[in-house]
C-alpha cells in the first residue's frame, strides 16, 4: 500500500487504512488454528469451501443484527463435527463482536422414509445437548423434503453467514447440490 504526500491531488477512491484481504486469506488462519486444536494436519487440504461473501451491512444498528450460522445435522459423526465447528466459531464470534450470534440446526426428514421422523426428536435433542456445552444460542429446525433444498431455504430465510455440513469429499452429492442453490458460503467438514 502506497501513501501519497499531502501535496498531491486527492484521490477519487475512498481511503482505507485497512488492507483489503481476500476471503480465502482471511479464512486460512482460522483453519490452521482449527487444525492445531483438532490435532489434524490435513484439514486445510481437505476442507470444502464454497465461498459466497455477503455484502457488508451498513447502517446505525449493525452491532445489533444477529449473525446466523446454519448446520445441516443428521446425528452422524460428520454432522456432529460440523456442529462442533459452528458452535466454536459462534463462541469466538460472540467474544469478538457485540452482535447476537445464533446457530440454527436443521434436520431434514425424507418424507419417503417415515422411520426418520421418529428419530427427529432424539437427534435434535442431541444437538441441543452439544450446544449447551458451549452455552450458545441454538434454534432447531425440523424440515420435510429434499436435504439440499431445505438447508438452502433455511439459510435464505434467516440470512445465514455460512452453512456447515459434514461430508466425505468435495465431490459429495450434498455439496454439489448446495453449490448450485445456497445463497451463502458453504463449509463442508470432511472426515
XYZ file of C-alpha atoms in Angstrom:
191
model
C 0.000 0.000 0.000
C 1.400 3.380 -1.014
C 0.637 6.566 0.827
C 0.622 9.846 -1.099
C 2.015 13.017 0.341
C -0.355 15.854 1.210
C 0.958 17.924 -1.711
C -0.607 15.628 -4.313
C -4.167 15.926 -5.519
C -6.696 13.907 -3.511
C -7.679 10.568 -4.946
C -11.281 9.968 -6.005
C -11.218 6.497 -4.447
C -12.176 6.079 -0.791
C -9.173 5.923 1.509
C -8.805 2.955 3.788
C -6.017 2.138 6.185
C -7.296 -1.433 6.427
C -5.777 -3.523 3.631
C -8.282 -5.461 1.557
C -7.894 -9.177 2.233
C -9.427 -11.909 0.126
C -11.956 -14.105 1.935
C -9.705 -17.131 1.344
C -6.775 -15.361 3.009
C -8.966 -14.395 5.973
C -10.197 -17.966 6.483
C -6.823 -19.706 6.166
C -5.543 -18.680 9.659
C -8.820 -19.874 11.206
C -8.467 -23.253 9.507
C -4.847 -23.512 10.671
C -5.956 -22.828 14.273
C -8.695 -25.417 13.885
C -6.121 -27.946 12.631
C -3.990 -27.305 15.694
C -6.973 -27.582 18.037
C -8.156 -30.842 16.462
C -4.670 -32.285 16.048
C -5.183 -32.685 12.295
C -2.616 -31.657 9.735
C -4.708 -32.325 6.628
C -7.816 -30.268 7.309
C -6.841 -27.243 5.199
C -6.254 -29.517 2.203
C -9.499 -31.450 2.626
C -11.986 -28.863 3.854
C -14.648 -27.906 1.338
C -15.343 -24.193 0.988
C -17.883 -22.789 -1.451
C -17.349 -19.087 -0.944
C -20.162 -16.579 -1.428
C -19.214 -13.443 0.517
C -22.111 -11.319 1.706
C -22.018 -7.588 1.019
C -21.109 -5.557 4.100
C -24.042 -4.496 6.224
C -24.301 -0.775 6.729
C -26.479 1.298 8.979
C -26.810 2.516 12.532
C -27.814 -0.850 14.039
C -25.061 -3.054 12.560
C -23.941 -4.208 16.025
C -27.481 -5.354 16.874
C -28.040 -7.594 13.853
C -27.914 -11.321 14.567
C -25.140 -13.338 12.974
C -26.606 -16.671 11.848
C -24.882 -19.988 11.201
C -26.783 -22.951 9.758
C -25.736 -26.560 10.326
C -27.124 -29.496 8.408
C -27.473 -32.063 11.181
C -28.306 -35.751 10.972
C -26.711 -37.085 14.161
C -23.826 -38.633 12.201
C -20.208 -38.152 13.272
C -19.671 -35.824 10.301
C -22.626 -33.622 11.205
C -21.542 -33.577 14.867
C -18.120 -32.293 13.768
C -19.831 -29.593 11.672
C -21.990 -28.596 14.656
C -18.959 -28.506 16.962
C -17.177 -26.242 14.491
C -20.224 -23.961 14.170
C -20.568 -23.704 17.954
C -16.853 -22.958 18.329
C -16.978 -20.243 15.642
C -20.154 -18.811 17.186
C -18.462 -18.682 20.598
C -15.415 -16.914 19.165
C -17.663 -14.509 17.250
C -19.557 -13.621 20.438
C -16.241 -12.800 22.106
C -15.118 -10.592 19.216
C -18.334 -8.825 18.219
C -21.220 -7.207 20.085
C -23.793 -8.860 17.794
C -26.028 -11.683 18.967
C -24.978 -14.996 17.385
C -27.377 -17.861 16.651
C -26.648 -21.385 15.445
C -29.527 -22.968 13.536
C -29.525 -26.769 13.421
C -31.565 -28.188 10.566
C -32.668 -31.806 10.491
C -34.352 -32.760 7.243
C -36.724 -35.713 7.169
C -37.121 -37.552 3.905
C -40.884 -37.994 3.601
C -40.390 -41.306 1.796
C -38.672 -42.738 4.900
C -41.097 -42.435 7.846
C -38.626 -44.075 10.257
C -36.548 -40.908 10.197
C -39.477 -38.901 11.602
C -39.423 -40.997 14.786
C -35.714 -40.190 15.227
C -36.096 -36.439 14.720
C -36.776 -35.543 18.352
C -33.829 -37.610 19.613
C -31.468 -36.158 17.003
C -32.460 -32.552 17.685
C -32.208 -33.180 21.450
C -28.651 -34.458 20.852
C -27.834 -31.200 19.017
C -29.241 -29.142 21.904
C -27.032 -31.068 24.345
C -23.933 -30.317 22.265
C -24.901 -26.631 22.154
C -25.403 -26.461 25.908
C -21.739 -27.398 26.380
C -20.841 -24.161 24.569
C -23.592 -22.178 26.313
C -24.599 -21.000 22.875
C -27.882 -19.971 21.378
C -29.351 -22.725 19.254
C -32.506 -22.850 17.199
C -33.612 -26.286 15.960
C -35.470 -26.658 12.672
C -37.264 -29.790 11.536
C -37.975 -29.832 7.821
C -39.526 -32.397 5.493
C -38.252 -32.667 1.943
C -35.004 -32.837 -0.021
C -31.939 -32.108 2.156
C -30.095 -29.555 -0.028
C -33.281 -27.679 -0.872
C -34.417 -27.427 2.756
C -30.960 -26.418 4.042
C -30.733 -23.724 1.369
C -34.227 -22.498 2.202
C -33.430 -22.078 5.908
C -30.157 -20.311 5.056
C -32.055 -17.936 2.786
C -34.887 -17.300 5.286
C -32.577 -16.305 8.136
C -29.868 -14.555 6.100
C -27.156 -17.004 7.146
C -23.485 -16.116 7.017
C -22.438 -19.702 6.392
C -23.917 -23.182 6.075
C -21.871 -26.006 7.605
C -22.265 -29.661 6.690
C -20.390 -32.872 7.299
C -19.239 -34.536 4.099
C -16.832 -37.176 2.835
C -15.214 -35.231 -0.033
C -15.618 -32.083 -2.128
C -17.444 -34.249 -4.665
C -20.031 -35.340 -2.108
C -23.514 -35.231 -3.656
C -24.877 -32.866 -0.990
C -22.019 -30.402 -1.541
C -22.642 -30.403 -5.299
C -26.366 -29.759 -4.757
C -25.723 -26.968 -2.254
C -23.255 -25.313 -4.623
C -25.988 -24.568 -7.120
C -28.699 -23.329 -4.756
C -27.317 -21.937 -1.487
C -27.222 -18.129 -1.098
C -24.388 -18.116 1.474
C -20.956 -19.684 1.809
C -20.881 -23.438 2.436
C -18.270 -25.122 4.591
C -18.004 -28.888 4.300
C -16.081 -30.647 7.023
C -14.699 -33.974 5.741
C -13.553 -36.977 7.774
